[in-house]
mmCIF file of C-alpha atoms in Angstrom:
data_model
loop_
_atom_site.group_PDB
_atom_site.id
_atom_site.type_symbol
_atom_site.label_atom_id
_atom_site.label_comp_id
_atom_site.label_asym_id
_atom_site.label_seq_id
_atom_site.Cartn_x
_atom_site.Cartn_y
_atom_site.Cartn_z
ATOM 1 C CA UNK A 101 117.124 -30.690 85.823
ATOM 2 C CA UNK A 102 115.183 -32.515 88.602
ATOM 3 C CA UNK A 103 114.235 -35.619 89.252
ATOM 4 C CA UNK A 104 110.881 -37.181 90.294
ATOM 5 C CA UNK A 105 110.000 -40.995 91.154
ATOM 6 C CA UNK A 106 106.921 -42.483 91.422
ATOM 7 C CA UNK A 107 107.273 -45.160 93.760
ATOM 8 C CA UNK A 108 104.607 -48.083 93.546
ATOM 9 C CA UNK A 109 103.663 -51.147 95.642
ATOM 10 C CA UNK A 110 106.282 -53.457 92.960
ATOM 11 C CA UNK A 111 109.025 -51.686 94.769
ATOM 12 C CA UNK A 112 108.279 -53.440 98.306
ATOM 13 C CA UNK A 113 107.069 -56.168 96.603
ATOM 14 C CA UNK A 114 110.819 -56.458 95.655
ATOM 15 C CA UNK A 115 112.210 -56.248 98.674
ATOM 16 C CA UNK A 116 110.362 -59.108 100.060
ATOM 17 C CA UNK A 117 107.559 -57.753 101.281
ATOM 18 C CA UNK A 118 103.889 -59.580 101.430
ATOM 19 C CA UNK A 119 102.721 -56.141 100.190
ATOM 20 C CA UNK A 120 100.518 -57.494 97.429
ATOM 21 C CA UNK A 121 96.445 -57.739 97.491
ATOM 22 C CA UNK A 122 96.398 -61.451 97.563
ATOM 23 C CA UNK A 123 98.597 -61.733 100.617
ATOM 24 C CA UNK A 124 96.411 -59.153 102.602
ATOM 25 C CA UNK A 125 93.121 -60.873 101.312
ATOM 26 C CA UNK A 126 94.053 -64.138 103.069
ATOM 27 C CA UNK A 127 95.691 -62.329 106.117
ATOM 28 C CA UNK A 128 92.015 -60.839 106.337
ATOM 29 C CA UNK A 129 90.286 -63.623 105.889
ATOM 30 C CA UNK A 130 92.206 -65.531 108.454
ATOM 31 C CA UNK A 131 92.119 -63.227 110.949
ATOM 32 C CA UNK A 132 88.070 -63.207 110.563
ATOM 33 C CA UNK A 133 87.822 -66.915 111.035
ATOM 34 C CA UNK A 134 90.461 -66.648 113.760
ATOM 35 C CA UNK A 135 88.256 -63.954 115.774
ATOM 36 C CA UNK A 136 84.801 -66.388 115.503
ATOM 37 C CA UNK A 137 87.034 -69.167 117.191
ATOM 38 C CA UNK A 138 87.269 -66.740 120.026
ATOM 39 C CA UNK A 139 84.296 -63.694 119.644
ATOM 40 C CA UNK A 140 81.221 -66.120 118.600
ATOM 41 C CA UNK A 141 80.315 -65.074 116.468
ATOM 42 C CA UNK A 142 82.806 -62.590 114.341
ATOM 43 C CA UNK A 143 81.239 -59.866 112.077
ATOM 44 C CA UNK A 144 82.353 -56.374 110.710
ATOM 45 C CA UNK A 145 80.771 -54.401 107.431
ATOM 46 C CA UNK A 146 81.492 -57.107 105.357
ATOM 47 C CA UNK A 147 81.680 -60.593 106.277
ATOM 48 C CA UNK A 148 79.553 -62.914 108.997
ATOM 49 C CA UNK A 149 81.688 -65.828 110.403
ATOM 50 C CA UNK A 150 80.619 -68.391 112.883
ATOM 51 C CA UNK A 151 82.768 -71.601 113.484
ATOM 52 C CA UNK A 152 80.176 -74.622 114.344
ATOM 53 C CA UNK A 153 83.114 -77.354 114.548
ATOM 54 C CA UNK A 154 84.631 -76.555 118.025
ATOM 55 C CA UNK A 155 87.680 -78.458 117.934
ATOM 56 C CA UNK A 156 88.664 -77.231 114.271
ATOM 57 C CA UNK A 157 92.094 -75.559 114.823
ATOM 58 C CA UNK A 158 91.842 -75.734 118.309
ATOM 59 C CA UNK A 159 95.668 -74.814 119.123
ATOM 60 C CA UNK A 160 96.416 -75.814 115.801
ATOM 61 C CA UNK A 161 97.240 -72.930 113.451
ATOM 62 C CA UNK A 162 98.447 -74.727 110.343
ATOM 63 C CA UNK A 163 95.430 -76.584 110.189
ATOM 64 C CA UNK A 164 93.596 -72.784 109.864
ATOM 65 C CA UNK A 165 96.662 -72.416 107.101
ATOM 66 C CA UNK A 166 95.568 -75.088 105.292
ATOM 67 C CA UNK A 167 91.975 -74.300 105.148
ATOM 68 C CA UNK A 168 92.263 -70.848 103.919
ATOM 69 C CA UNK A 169 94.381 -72.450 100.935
ATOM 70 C CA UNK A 170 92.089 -75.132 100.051
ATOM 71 C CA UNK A 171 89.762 -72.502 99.474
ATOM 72 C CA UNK A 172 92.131 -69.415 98.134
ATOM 73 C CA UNK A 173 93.048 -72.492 95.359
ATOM 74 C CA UNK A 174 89.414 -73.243 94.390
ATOM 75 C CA UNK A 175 87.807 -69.580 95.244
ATOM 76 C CA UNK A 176 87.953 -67.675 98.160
ATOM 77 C CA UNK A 177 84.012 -67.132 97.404
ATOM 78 C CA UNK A 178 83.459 -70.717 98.190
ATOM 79 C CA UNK A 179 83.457 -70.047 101.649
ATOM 80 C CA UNK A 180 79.939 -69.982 101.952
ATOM 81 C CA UNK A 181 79.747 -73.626 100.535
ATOM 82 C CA UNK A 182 78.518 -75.662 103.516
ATOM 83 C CA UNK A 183 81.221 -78.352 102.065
ATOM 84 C CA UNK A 184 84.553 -77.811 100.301
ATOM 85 C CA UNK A 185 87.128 -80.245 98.394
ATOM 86 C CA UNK A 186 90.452 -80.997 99.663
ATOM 87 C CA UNK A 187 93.509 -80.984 97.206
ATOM 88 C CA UNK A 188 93.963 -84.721 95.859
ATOM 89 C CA UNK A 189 90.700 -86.189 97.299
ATOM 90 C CA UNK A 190 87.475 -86.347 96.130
ATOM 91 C CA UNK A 191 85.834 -86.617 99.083
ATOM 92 C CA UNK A 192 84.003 -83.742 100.197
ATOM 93 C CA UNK A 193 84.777 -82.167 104.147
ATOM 94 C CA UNK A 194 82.438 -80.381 105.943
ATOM 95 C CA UNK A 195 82.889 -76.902 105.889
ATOM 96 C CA UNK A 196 83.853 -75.815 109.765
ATOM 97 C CA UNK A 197 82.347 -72.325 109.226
ATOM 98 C CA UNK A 198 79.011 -71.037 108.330
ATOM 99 C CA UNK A 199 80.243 -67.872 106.702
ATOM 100 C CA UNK A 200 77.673 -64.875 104.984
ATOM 101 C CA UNK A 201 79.572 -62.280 102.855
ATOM 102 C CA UNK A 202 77.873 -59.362 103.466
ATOM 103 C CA UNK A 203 79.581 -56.953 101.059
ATOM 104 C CA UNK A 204 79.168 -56.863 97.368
ATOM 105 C CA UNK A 205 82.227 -55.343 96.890
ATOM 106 C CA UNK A 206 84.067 -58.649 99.215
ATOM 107 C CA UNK A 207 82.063 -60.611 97.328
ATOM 108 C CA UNK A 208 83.167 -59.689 93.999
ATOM 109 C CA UNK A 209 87.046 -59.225 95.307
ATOM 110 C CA UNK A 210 86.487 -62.909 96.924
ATOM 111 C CA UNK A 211 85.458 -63.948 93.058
ATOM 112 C CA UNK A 212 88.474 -62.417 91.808
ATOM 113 C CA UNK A 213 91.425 -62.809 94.657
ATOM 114 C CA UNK A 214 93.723 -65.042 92.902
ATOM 115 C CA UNK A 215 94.451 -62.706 90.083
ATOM 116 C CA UNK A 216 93.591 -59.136 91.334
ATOM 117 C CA UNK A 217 95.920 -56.494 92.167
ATOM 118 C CA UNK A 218 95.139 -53.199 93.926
ATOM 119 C CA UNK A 219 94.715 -51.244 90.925
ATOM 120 C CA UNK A 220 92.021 -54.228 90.237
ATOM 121 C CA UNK A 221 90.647 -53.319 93.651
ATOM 122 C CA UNK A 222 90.088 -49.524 93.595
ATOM 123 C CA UNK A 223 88.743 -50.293 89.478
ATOM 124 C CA UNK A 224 86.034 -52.803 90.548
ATOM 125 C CA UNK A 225 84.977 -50.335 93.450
ATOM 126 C CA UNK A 226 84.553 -47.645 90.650
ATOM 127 C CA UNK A 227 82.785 -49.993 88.810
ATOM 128 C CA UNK A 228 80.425 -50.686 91.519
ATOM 129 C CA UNK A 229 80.031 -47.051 91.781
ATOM 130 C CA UNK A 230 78.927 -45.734 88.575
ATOM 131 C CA UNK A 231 76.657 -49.308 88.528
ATOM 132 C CA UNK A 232 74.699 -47.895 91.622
ATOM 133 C CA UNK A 233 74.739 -44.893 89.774
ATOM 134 C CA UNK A 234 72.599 -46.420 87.386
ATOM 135 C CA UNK A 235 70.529 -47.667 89.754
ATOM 136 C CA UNK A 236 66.203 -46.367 89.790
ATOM 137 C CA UNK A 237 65.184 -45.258 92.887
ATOM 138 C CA UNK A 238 66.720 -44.974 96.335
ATOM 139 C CA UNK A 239 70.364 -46.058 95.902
ATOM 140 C CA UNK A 240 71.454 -44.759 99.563
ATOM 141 C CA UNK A 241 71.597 -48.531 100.967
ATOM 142 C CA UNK A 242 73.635 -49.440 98.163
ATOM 143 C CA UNK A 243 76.282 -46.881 98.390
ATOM 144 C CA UNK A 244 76.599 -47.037 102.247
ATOM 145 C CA UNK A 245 77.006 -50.664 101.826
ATOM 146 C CA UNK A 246 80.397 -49.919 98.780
ATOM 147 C CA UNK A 247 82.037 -47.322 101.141
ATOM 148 C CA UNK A 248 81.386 -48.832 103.766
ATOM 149 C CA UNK A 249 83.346 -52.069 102.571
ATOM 150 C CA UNK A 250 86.038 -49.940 101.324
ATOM 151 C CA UNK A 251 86.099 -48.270 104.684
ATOM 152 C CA UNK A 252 86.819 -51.424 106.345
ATOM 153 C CA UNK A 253 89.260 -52.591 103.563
ATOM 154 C CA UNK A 254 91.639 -49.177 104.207
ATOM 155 C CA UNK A 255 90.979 -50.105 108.324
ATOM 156 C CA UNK A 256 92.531 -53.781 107.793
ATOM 157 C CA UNK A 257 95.299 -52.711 105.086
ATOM 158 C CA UNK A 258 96.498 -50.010 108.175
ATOM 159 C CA UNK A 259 96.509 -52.783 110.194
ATOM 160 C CA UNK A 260 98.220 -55.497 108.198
ATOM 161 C CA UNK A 261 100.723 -53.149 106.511
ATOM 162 C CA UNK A 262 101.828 -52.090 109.815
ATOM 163 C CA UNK A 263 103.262 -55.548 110.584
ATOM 164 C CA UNK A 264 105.443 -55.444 107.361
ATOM 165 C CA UNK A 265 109.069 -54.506 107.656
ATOM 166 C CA UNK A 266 112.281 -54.472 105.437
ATOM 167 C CA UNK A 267 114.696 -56.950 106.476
ATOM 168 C CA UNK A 268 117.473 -55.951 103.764
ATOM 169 C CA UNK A 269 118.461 -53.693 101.568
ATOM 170 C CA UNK A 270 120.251 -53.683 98.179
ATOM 171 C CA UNK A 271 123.126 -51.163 96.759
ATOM 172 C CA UNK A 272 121.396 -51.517 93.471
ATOM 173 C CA UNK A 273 118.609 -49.295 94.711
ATOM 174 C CA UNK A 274 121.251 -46.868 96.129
ATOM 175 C CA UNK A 275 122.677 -46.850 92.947
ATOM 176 C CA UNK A 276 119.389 -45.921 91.211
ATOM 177 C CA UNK A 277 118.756 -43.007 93.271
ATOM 178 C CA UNK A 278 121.900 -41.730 93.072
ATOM 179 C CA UNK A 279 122.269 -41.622 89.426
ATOM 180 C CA UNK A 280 122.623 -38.861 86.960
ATOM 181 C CA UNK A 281 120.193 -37.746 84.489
ATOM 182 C CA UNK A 282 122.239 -39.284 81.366
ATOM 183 C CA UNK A 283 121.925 -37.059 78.460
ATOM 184 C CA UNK A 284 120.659 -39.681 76.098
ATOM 185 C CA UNK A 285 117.891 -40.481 77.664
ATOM 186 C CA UNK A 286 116.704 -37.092 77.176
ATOM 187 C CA UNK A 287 115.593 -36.371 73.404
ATOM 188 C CA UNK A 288 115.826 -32.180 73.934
ATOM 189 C CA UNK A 289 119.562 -31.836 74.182
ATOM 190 C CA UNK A 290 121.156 -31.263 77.587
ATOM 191 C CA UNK A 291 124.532 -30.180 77.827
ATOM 192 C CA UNK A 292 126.139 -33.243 79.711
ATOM 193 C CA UNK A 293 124.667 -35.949 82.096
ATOM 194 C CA UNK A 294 124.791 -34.555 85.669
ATOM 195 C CA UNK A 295 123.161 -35.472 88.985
ATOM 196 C CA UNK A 296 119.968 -33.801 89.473
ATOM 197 C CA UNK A 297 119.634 -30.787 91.417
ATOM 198 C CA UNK A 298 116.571 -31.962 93.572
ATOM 199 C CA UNK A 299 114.754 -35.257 93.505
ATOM 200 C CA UNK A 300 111.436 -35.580 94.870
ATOM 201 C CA UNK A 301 110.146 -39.874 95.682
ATOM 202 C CA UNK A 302 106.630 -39.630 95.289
ATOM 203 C CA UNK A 303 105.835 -42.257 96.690
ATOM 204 C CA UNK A 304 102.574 -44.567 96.283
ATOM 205 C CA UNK A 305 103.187 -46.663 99.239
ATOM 206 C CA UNK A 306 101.876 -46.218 102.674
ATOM 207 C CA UNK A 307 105.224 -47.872 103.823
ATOM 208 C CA UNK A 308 108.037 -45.971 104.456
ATOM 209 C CA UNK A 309 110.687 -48.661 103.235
ATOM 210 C CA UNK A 310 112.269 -46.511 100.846
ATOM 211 C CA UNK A 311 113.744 -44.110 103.957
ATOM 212 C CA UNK A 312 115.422 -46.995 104.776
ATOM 213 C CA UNK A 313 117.924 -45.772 101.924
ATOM 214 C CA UNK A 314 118.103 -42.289 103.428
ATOM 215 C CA UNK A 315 119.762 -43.043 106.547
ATOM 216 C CA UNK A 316 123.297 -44.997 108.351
ATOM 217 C CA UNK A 317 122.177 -48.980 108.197
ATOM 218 C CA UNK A 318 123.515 -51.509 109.043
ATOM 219 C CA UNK A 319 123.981 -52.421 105.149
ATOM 220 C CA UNK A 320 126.977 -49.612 105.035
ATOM 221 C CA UNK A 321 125.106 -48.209 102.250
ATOM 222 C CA UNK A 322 125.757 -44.075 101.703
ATOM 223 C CA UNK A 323 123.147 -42.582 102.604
ATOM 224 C CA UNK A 324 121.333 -40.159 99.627
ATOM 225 C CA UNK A 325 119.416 -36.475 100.422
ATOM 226 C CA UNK A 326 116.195 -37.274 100.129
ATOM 227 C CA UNK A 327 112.811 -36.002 100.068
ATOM 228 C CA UNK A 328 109.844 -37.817 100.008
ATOM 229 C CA UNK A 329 106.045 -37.293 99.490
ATOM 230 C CA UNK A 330 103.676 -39.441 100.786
ATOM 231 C CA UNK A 331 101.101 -38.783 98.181
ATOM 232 C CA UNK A 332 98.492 -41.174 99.568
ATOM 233 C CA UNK A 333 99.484 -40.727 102.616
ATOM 234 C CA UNK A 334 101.437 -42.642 105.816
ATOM 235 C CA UNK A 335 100.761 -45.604 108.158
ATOM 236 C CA UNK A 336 99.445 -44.628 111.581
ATOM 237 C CA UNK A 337 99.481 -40.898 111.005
ATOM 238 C CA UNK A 338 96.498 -38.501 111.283
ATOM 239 C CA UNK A 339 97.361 -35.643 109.873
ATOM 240 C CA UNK A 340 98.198 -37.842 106.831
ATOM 241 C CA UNK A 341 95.639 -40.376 106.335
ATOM 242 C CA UNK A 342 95.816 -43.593 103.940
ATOM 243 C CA UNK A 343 93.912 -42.834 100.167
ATOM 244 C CA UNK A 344 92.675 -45.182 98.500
ATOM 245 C CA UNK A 345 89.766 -45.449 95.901
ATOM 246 C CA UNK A 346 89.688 -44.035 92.487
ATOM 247 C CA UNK A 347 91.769 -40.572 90.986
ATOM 248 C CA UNK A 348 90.188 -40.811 87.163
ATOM 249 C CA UNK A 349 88.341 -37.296 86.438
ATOM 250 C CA UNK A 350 88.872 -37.818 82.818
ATOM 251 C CA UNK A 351 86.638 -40.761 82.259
ATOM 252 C CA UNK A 352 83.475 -40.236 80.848
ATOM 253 C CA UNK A 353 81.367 -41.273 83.666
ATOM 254 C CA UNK A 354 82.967 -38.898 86.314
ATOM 255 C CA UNK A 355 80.671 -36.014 85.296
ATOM 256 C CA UNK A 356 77.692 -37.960 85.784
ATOM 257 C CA UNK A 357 78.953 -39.010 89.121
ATOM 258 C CA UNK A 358 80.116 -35.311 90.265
ATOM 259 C CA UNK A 359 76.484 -34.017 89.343
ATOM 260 C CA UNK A 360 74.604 -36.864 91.183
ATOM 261 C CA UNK A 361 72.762 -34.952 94.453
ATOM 262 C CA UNK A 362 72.913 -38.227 96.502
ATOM 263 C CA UNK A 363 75.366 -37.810 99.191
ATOM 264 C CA UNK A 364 78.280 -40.145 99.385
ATOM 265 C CA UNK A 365 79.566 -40.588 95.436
ATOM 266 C CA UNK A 366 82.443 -38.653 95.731
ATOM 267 C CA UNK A 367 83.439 -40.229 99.359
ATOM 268 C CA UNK A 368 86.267 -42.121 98.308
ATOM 269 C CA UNK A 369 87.230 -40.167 95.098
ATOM 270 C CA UNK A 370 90.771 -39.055 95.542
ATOM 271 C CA UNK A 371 91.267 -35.497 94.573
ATOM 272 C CA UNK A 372 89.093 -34.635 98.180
ATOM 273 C CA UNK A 373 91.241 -36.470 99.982
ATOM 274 C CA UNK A 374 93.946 -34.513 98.474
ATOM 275 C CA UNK A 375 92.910 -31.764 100.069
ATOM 276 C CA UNK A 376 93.303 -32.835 103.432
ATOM 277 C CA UNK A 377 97.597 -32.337 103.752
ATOM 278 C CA UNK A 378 100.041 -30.373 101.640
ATOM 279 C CA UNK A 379 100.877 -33.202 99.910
ATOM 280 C CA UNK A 380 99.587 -32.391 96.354
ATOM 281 C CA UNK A 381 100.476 -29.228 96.567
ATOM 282 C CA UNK A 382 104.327 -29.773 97.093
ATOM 283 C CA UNK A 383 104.366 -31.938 94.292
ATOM 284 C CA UNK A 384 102.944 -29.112 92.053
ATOM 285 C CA UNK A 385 105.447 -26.774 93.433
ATOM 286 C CA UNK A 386 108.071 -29.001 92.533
ATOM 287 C CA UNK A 387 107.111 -29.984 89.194
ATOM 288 C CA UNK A 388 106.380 -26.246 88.294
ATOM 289 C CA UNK A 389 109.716 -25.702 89.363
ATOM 290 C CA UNK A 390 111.993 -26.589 86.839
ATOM 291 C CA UNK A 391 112.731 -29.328 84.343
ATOM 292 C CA UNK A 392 112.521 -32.550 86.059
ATOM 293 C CA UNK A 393 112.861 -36.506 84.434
ATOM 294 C CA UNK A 394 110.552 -39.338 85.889
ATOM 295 C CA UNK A 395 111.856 -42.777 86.874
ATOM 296 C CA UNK A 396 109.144 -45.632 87.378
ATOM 297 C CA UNK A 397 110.076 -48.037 90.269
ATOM 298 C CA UNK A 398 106.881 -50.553 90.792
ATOM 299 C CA UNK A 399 104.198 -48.197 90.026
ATOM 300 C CA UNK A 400 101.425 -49.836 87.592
ATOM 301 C CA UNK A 401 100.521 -47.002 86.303
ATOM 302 C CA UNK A 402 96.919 -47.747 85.945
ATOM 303 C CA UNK A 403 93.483 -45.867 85.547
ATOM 304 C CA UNK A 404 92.633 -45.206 89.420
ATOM 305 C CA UNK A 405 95.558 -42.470 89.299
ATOM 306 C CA UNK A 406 94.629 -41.324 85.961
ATOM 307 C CA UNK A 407 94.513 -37.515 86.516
ATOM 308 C CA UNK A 408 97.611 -37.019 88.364
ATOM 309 C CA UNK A 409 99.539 -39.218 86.282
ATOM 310 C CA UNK A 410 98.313 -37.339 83.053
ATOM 311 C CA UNK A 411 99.682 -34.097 84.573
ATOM 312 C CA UNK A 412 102.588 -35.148 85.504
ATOM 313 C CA UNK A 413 103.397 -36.603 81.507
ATOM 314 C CA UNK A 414 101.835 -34.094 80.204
ATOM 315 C CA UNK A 415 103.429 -31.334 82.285
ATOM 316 C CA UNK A 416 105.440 -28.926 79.425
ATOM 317 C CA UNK A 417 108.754 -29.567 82.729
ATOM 318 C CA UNK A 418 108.664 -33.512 81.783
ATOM 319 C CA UNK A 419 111.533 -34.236 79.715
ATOM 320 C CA UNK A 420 112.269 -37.948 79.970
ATOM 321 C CA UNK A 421 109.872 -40.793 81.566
ATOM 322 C CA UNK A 422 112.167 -44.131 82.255
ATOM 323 C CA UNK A 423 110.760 -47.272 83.254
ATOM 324 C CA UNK A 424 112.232 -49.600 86.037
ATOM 325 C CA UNK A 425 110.562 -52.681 84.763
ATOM 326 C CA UNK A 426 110.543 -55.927 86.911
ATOM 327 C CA UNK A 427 111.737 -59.137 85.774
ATOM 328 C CA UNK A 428 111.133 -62.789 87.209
ATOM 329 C CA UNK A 429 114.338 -64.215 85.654
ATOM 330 C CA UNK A 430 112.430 -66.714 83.759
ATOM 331 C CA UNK A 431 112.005 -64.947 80.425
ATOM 332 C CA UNK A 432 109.335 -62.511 81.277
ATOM 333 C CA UNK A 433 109.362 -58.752 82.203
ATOM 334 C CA UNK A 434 106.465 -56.615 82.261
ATOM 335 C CA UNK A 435 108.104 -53.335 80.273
ATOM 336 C CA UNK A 436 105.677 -53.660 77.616
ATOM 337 C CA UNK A 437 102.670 -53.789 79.589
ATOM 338 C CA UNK A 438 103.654 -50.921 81.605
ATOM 339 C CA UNK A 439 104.024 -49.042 78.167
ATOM 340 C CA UNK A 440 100.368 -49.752 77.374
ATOM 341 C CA UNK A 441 99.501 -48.558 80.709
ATOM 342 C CA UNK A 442 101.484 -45.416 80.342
ATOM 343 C CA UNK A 443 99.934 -45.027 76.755
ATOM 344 C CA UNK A 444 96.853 -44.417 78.626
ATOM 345 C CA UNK A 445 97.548 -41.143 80.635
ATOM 346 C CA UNK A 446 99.096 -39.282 77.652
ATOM 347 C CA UNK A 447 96.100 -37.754 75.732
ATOM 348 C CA UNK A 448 99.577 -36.750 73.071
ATOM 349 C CA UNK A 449 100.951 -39.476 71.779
ATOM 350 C CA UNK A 450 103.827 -38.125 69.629
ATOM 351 C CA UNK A 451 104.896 -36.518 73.090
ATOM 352 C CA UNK A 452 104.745 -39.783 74.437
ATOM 353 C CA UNK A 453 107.317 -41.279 72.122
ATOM 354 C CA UNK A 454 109.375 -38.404 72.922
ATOM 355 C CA UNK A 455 109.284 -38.867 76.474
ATOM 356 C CA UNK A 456 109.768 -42.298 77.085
ATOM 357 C CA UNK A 457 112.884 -44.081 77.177
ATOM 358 C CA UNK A 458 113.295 -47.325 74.873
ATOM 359 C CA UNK A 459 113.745 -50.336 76.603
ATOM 360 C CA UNK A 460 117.340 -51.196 75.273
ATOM 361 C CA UNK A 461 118.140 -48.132 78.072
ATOM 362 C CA UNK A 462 115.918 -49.338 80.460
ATOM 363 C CA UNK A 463 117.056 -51.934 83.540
ATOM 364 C CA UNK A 464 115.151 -54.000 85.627
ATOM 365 C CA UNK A 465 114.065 -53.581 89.426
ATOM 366 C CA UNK A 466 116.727 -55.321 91.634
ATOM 367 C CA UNK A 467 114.492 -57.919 93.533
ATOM 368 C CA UNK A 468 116.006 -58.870 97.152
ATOM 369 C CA UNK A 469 114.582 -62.697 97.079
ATOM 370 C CA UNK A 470 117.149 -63.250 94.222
ATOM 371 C CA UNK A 471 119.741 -61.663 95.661
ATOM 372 C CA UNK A 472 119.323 -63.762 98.831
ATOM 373 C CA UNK A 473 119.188 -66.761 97.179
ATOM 374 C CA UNK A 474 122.093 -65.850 95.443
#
């Protein structure tokens, strides 16, 4: 049997790095205010800054910090607010910026930044897309405006991700990859647990922090044979750009959207971009291959990769889906929300409580930030 493991953004998350949609929001937004205290003043597709107080963080970078969290606290859409509060005064300060958010789509993640994730960001642009959809009359101004955004979004995330780098490792991971398929976590009988014969990392990420694993470190960790698809592609590389948007033929509103004669819906839908490597197509070479089991490590498993995920469940090879849940070490885990997630791409349910492995023989991500406190 083979293995395949759908890699997601929790596993860099849990090795410490600021991987998550509210860190690059504020990295963004920073660097835009940064830019109109040199380029007066700063603009791109979505946002207009220009800094009227000269001497506001005027070689004084944590004053900047402190700014962008007064406002990330309150509302990040606040900016625009020609006055804002500080934390334990009531006194209001004059806001140092006159800021215009030209993007609907930054204006509604702005709204929304203390509690979105990027599944959260690729649903509200789809959304925003079937809303313009809905739209009478001449919608083109709209849509350029939504991919336009997202356009600049995918720029900045290349750019940001870029900067973000492993700094250790963890022999719980190595474990993980190197284990067998057990034979009770399969409900068809298999004759004994063994390792698998090929496992393929599918991998979410535009990082490449999981090769780490694959090669000598200075950790002394063994490395593993690996191979690894970069289903949404890889930082800095042409010939296999980043993806992002929305992957959910099967909702109800996709039709309408597919049939729509106004250039530009289907833009940042991701089966096209699919087409543009091999990428997709390895993965259905290897899944058509031979039986395989599926391990989830930090993949939400939500909506905006509905149609992939659904074959891959669904696929008559899947034998055994296990979840790698996290855990904060505080009493919560999020294995039962990633179940109703999962619930979601199997259109079978009875095959779904086949497939998917109870908790009780489950384990939770090893996070690196505990370890080095520990």
């Amino acid at each position: 049997m083979n293995r395949l493991i759908l890699l997601g953004n929790g596993f860099d998350l849990a090795h410490n790095l600021k991987t998550s949609y509210n860190d690059f929001i504020k990295w963004y937004f920073k660097k835009c205010l940064r830019q109109a205290s040199v380029v007066k003043p700063f603009e791109d597709a979505m946002i207009f800054v220009q800094k009227n107080d000269y001497y506001f963080g005027l070689g004084n970078e944590e004053e900047l910090d402190k700014f962008v969290e007064h406002l990330y606290a309150a509302n990040l859409s606040h900016c625009v607010y020609p006055y804002y509060k500080k934390e334990g005064s009531d006194n209001d300060f004059v806001n140092p910026f006159a800021i215009k958010i030209k993007s609907k789509l930054l204006q509604e993640l702005f709204s929304k930044c203390s509690y979105n994730t990027w599944v959260d960001v690729e649903n509200d642009f789809y959304e925003m897309l079937k809303n313009i959809l809905k739209m009478n009359g001449d919608r083109s101004s709209e849509l350029k405006d939504l991919n336009d955004s997202l356009a600049t979004i995918v720029l900045e995330l290349e750019l940001y991700l870029s900067g973000q780098n492993p700094t250790h490792l963890s022999s719980g991971y190595s474990d993980i990859f190197n284990s067998p398929i057990l034979h009770e976590d399969v409900v068809n009988p298999i004759d004994a647990s063994e390792k698998p014969k090929r496992t393929m990392i599918l991998n979410f990420n535009y990082t490449s922090t999981v090769e780490e694993y694959f090669k000598p470190n200075q950790y002394n960790l063994e490395p593993i044979p690996h191979e690894v698809n970069y289903i949404h592609g890889k930082l800095n590389r042409t010939d296999n750009p980043m993806i992002f948007g929305f992957g959910d033929e099967l909702d109800e509103d996709y039709n309408a959207i597919e049939l729509e004669k106004t250039k530009g819906f289907l833009k940042f839908i991701k089966s096209f971009w699919y087409f543009k490597t091999t990428n997709y197509h390895n993965l259905l070479r290897f899944i058509g291959s031979d039986k395989y089991q599926i391990f989830i490590l930090g993949h939400s498993c939500g909506l905006s990769d509905r149609t992939m995920l659904n074959m891959l469940f669904e696929h008559e090879n899947c034998e055994s889906v296990k979840i790698f849940y996290y855990d904060n070490g505080k009493g919560y885990n999020n294995h039962e929300d990633l179940t109703y997630e999962l619930s979601k791409h199997f259109k079978d349910k009875s095959r779904m409580r086949r497939l998917i492995v109870p908790k009780s023989r489950s384990m939770a991500m090893p996070q690196l930030e505990i370890e080095q406190e520990d």
